[in-house]
Structure formats: C-alpha cells, structure tokens
Amino acid sequence: AQSVAQPEDQVNVAEGNPLTVKCTYSVSGNPYLFWYVQYPNRGLQFLLKYITGDNLVKGSYGFEAEFNKSQTSFHLKKPSALVSDSALYFCAVRDESGGYQKVTFGTGTKLQVIP
Amino acid sequence: DAEITQSPRHKITETGRQVTLACHQTWNHNNMFWYRQDLGHGLRLIHYSYGVQDTNKGEVSDGYSVSRSNTEDLPLTLESAASSQTSVYFCASSRGTTGELFFGEGSRLTVL
C-alpha cells in the first residue's frame, strides 16, 4: 500500500540556520512527490514537486527538496530559515500510474523558527 | 486572479441536520476534490470529480455526497450530520495529470 511518513511532529530551528523537514514514502511504482505548506487558518499551498529529472527540486520561497530513490526520501530543505517560515508542512505522494484519487498525504510537521 | 473559494468558513450544526459546503473555482480546472483534515490523520479524500457529471468516492466517503453540474462548482453535502464529521474541510482543484493541487481556505464544521 502507498504511504508517506513524516517522522517529526515538530521541528525547531533558529532563524538563519538551515532547516530540514523529513519525508519518506512507499509506492509500488515511480513516485510523484509534493510538498505543501499550511499557515494557520489557511488552506494548503503548493511549494514544489518531483515528477522526473534532476533529484534536487527548487520551489517557492527559497525551499528545495532532494529526491533520494535508494532511501525513498524527499526531504524539504532551506539554507537559511526565516521566522515567517513557521507553519505546518505536508509531504504527499502518488504512484505514477495512479490518478489524483491515490494521492496520500503525510500527517504534517510543524516548523517553528525561533528568532 | 483565479481562485478557489469555500463557504461558509465556519458552521455549527446539530446532529441529524443536512449541511452543504460550497466550493467554487475560477481556474477552469476539470479536477476537483474534497478533503477533510483531522489531527493525526493529515488530509483524507472524501470525493473527487474529473469533470462535469463525473463524481467518485474517496477514502472516507460514507455520509457525504457531491454533485458536479458545471466546471466551477463542487458542493459537498452531509446528508445527516454526525459528531464524527466535525472537522476542517478543504476543497481543491487541479489541471492535467501531474499538476499540483490548489486549495481553498477551508470550512470548519462543528456538529453538536
């Protein structure tokens, strides 16, 4: 069965330090991978996606993610965290052969950037 | 700018009542979705539609229904609200086969 794991419920990082939000996945075929961010009382916003090609994907607001097929991971990163990056982050995956109905979301990781 | 809007943003209702949550998008996307968000569960798919007159059940569809009479709208109806349906509901849309989802701001429903 398809699944996504975000092993950390919360990540704390000091402003200006690099940040990493972890995501591992399991699909039967080739994965399509996504990161979304949710600010309080708002809907999810798309950050970036991996479909194929370069393993390092760059997205909105200076975020990037690295696809690692051997480790089945797709960790979200940013070189220098901002207080405004504090939010809830969701990883999502679907099998290349699946439709949208087969998108699976992780349970989310709360990122807290400390001034 | 194109957008996706949900209404109402907040709703309190009683057990057994019928409730309809509206979703309207101006992206002209064929694909539309309803999710519910609950602590510890992430987002779970309720229903989805790939076009006018097309509707499909998702992972947690029991007690919910949708209809798609035009491209812009996908209303979600709770036929007889239950306390277990207290949640935050998100509508989303997308285009193509690999595109990302565009989410509405959410509708917080409380069933007493």
Coordinates of C-alpha atoms in Angstrom, one line a residue:
Chain A
A1 CA 0.0 0.0 0.0
Q2 CA 1.1 3.6 -0.7
S3 CA 2.2 5.6 2.3
V4 CA 4.0 8.7 3.5
A5 CA 5.8 9.2 6.8
Q6 CA 6.8 12.4 8.3
P7 CA 8.7 11.2 11.4
E8 CA 8.8 14.5 13.3
D9 CA 5.7 16.1 14.6
Q10 CA 7.6 19.3 15.2
V11 CA 11.0 20.8 14.1
N12 CA 12.5 23.8 15.9
V13 CA 15.2 25.8 14.2
A14 CA 16.9 29.1 14.9
E15 CA 16.4 31.9 12.5
G16 CA 19.2 32.0 9.9
N17 CA 20.1 28.3 10.4
P18 CA 19.4 25.7 7.7
L19 CA 16.3 23.7 8.1
T20 CA 15.3 20.2 7.1
V21 CA 11.8 18.6 7.2
K22 CA 11.9 14.9 6.6
C23 CA 9.7 12.7 4.5
T24 CA 9.9 9.1 3.4
Y25 CA 7.5 7.3 1.2
S26 CA 6.4 4.0 -0.2
V27 CA 4.8 3.4 -3.6
S28 CA 4.8 0.4 -5.9
G29 CA 5.9 2.3 -9.0
N30 CA 7.6 5.5 -9.7
P31 CA 6.6 8.3 -7.3
Y32 CA 5.3 11.8 -7.9
L33 CA 6.2 13.7 -4.7
F34 CA 4.9 17.1 -3.4
W35 CA 5.4 19.5 -0.6
Y36 CA 2.7 21.8 0.7
V37 CA 2.7 24.4 3.4
Q38 CA -0.2 25.5 5.6
Y39 CA -0.3 28.7 7.6
P40 CA -2.7 29.0 10.5
N41 CA -6.4 29.0 9.4
R42 CA -5.4 28.8 5.7
G43 CA -5.5 26.2 3.0
L44 CA -2.5 24.3 1.8
Q45 CA -0.2 26.0 -0.6
F46 CA 2.0 24.2 -3.1
L47 CA 5.7 24.5 -2.6
L48 CA 7.4 22.1 -5.0
K49 CA 7.1 18.8 -6.8
Y50 CA 9.3 16.0 -8.1
I51 CA 8.0 14.2 -11.2
T52 CA 11.2 13.2 -13.0
G53 CA 14.6 14.5 -13.8
D54 CA 17.0 16.3 -11.5
N55 CA 16.9 14.9 -8.0
L56 CA 17.2 18.4 -6.5
V57 CA 14.0 20.3 -6.9
K58 CA 13.7 24.1 -6.3
G59 CA 10.4 25.6 -5.2
S60 CA 8.7 28.7 -3.8
Y61 CA 10.1 30.9 -1.0
G62 CA 13.6 29.5 -1.3
F63 CA 12.7 25.9 -0.4
E64 CA 14.2 22.9 -2.2
A65 CA 13.9 19.2 -1.8
E66 CA 16.1 16.3 -2.7
F67 CA 14.7 13.1 -4.1
N68 CA 16.6 10.0 -3.0
K69 CA 15.3 6.9 -4.6
S70 CA 17.5 4.4 -2.7
Q71 CA 16.4 5.8 0.6
T72 CA 12.8 6.5 -0.6
S73 CA 13.1 10.0 0.8
F74 CA 12.1 13.5 -0.2
H75 CA 13.3 15.9 2.5
L76 CA 12.5 19.5 2.4
K77 CA 15.3 22.0 2.9
K78 CA 16.1 25.7 3.1
P79 CA 19.6 27.1 3.6
S80 CA 18.5 29.9 6.0
A81 CA 15.3 29.8 7.9
L82 CA 13.0 32.8 8.4
V83 CA 10.5 33.4 11.2
S84 CA 7.9 33.6 8.5
D85 CA 8.6 30.0 7.5
S86 CA 6.9 28.9 10.7
A87 CA 4.0 26.8 9.5
L88 CA 2.7 23.2 9.0
Y89 CA 4.4 21.3 6.2
F90 CA 2.9 18.3 4.4
C91 CA 4.6 15.8 2.2
A92 CA 2.4 14.0 -0.4
V93 CA 3.0 11.1 -2.8
R94 CA 1.2 9.3 -5.6
D95 CA 2.2 6.5 -7.8
E96 CA 3.0 7.5 -11.4
S97 CA 0.3 5.2 -12.6
G98 CA -2.3 6.4 -10.2
G99 CA -4.8 9.2 -10.5
Y100 CA -5.3 12.1 -8.2
Q101 CA -7.5 9.9 -6.0
K102 CA -4.4 8.0 -5.0
V103 CA -2.5 10.9 -3.5
T104 CA -1.5 10.2 0.0
F105 CA -0.6 13.0 2.5
G106 CA 1.6 12.7 5.5
T107 CA 0.4 13.8 8.9
G108 CA 2.3 17.0 8.8
T109 CA 5.3 18.6 10.5
K110 CA 5.1 21.8 12.4
L111 CA 8.1 24.0 11.8
Q112 CA 8.9 26.6 14.4
V113 CA 11.6 29.1 13.6
I114 CA 12.9 30.8 16.7
P115 CA 14.0 34.4 16.4
Chain B
D1 CA -6.7 36.4 -10.3
A2 CA -8.1 32.9 -10.5
E3 CA -9.0 31.4 -7.1
I4 CA -10.9 28.8 -5.2
T5 CA -13.4 29.9 -2.6
Q6 CA -15.3 27.9 0.1
S7 CA -18.4 28.9 2.0
P8 CA -19.2 29.0 4.8
R9 CA -15.8 29.3 6.5
H10 CA -17.4 28.3 9.8
K11 CA -20.5 26.3 10.5
I12 CA -22.1 24.9 13.7
T13 CA -24.9 22.5 13.2
E14 CA -26.8 19.8 15.1
T15 CA -26.7 16.0 14.7
G16 CA -29.0 14.8 12.0
R17 CA -29.2 18.0 10.0
Q18 CA -28.3 18.3 6.4
V19 CA -25.3 20.5 5.6
T20 CA -23.9 21.7 2.3
L21 CA -20.5 23.2 1.9
A22 CA -19.9 25.2 -1.2
C23 CA -16.8 25.2 -3.4
H24 CA -16.3 27.5 -6.4
Q25 CA -13.1 27.7 -8.5
T26 CA -12.3 30.1 -11.3
W27 CA -9.2 28.3 -12.5
N28 CA -11.4 26.4 -15.1
H29 CA -9.9 23.1 -13.8
N30 CA -11.6 19.9 -14.6
N31 CA -10.4 18.1 -11.5
M32 CA -11.9 18.9 -8.1
F33 CA -11.6 17.3 -4.7
W34 CA -12.9 17.4 -1.2
Y35 CA -10.6 16.5 1.7
R36 CA -11.1 16.5 5.5
Q37 CA -8.3 17.4 7.8
D38 CA -8.1 15.9 11.3
L39 CA -5.3 15.9 13.8
G40 CA -3.1 12.9 13.4
H41 CA -4.6 11.9 10.1
G42 CA -3.3 14.5 7.6
L43 CA -5.7 15.0 4.7
R44 CA -8.1 12.3 3.7
L45 CA -10.0 12.3 0.4
I46 CA -13.8 12.3 0.6
H47 CA -15.0 12.7 -3.0
Y48 CA -13.5 13.8 -6.3
S49 CA -14.6 14.8 -9.8
Y50 CA -12.7 14.7 -13.1
G51 CA -15.3 16.8 -15.0
V52 CA -19.0 17.7 -15.3
Q53 CA -21.3 14.9 -14.3
D54 CA -18.4 12.8 -13.0
T55 CA -18.2 12.1 -9.3
N56 CA -16.2 9.4 -7.4
K57 CA -15.9 8.2 -3.9
G58 CA -12.7 8.7 -2.0
E59 CA -11.2 7.1 1.1
V60 CA -13.8 8.4 3.6
S61 CA -17.0 8.9 1.6
D62 CA -19.6 7.4 3.9
G63 CA -22.2 10.1 4.9
Y64 CA -21.1 12.5 2.2
S65 CA -22.2 13.2 -1.4
V66 CA -21.2 15.6 -4.2
S67 CA -22.6 16.7 -7.5
R68 CA -20.9 18.4 -10.4
S69 CA -23.3 20.3 -12.7
N70 CA -20.7 22.7 -14.1
T71 CA -16.9 23.1 -14.2
E72 CA -16.7 25.7 -11.4
D73 CA -18.6 24.2 -8.5
L74 CA -18.4 21.0 -6.4
P75 CA -20.7 21.3 -3.4
L76 CA -20.3 18.7 -0.6
T77 CA -23.4 17.6 1.2
L78 CA -23.6 15.8 4.6
E79 CA -27.0 14.1 4.4
S80 CA -27.4 13.7 8.2
A81 CA -24.6 15.3 10.1
A82 CA -22.8 13.2 12.8
S83 CA -20.4 14.3 15.5
S84 CA -17.7 12.3 13.8
Q85 CA -18.0 14.7 10.9
T86 CA -16.7 17.6 13.0
S87 CA -13.6 18.5 11.0
V88 CA -12.0 21.1 8.7
Y89 CA -13.0 20.5 5.1
F90 CA -10.8 21.6 2.2
C91 CA -11.8 21.8 -1.4
A92 CA -9.1 21.6 -4.1
S93 CA -8.7 21.7 -7.8
S94 CA -6.0 20.8 -10.3
R95 CA -5.3 20.6 -14.0
G96 CA -3.6 18.0 -16.1
T97 CA -2.3 14.7 -14.8
T98 CA 0.8 15.7 -12.9
G99 CA -0.2 19.2 -11.6
E100 CA -0.3 20.3 -8.1
L101 CA -3.5 20.9 -6.1
F102 CA -4.9 24.4 -5.4
F103 CA -6.7 24.5 -2.1
G104 CA -9.4 26.7 -0.8
E105 CA -9.2 28.3 2.7
G106 CA -11.2 25.6 4.4
S107 CA -14.6 25.2 6.1
R108 CA -14.6 24.4 9.8
L109 CA -17.6 22.4 10.6
T110 CA -18.8 21.6 14.2
V111 CA -21.6 19.0 14.7
L112 CA -23.1 19.2 18.2

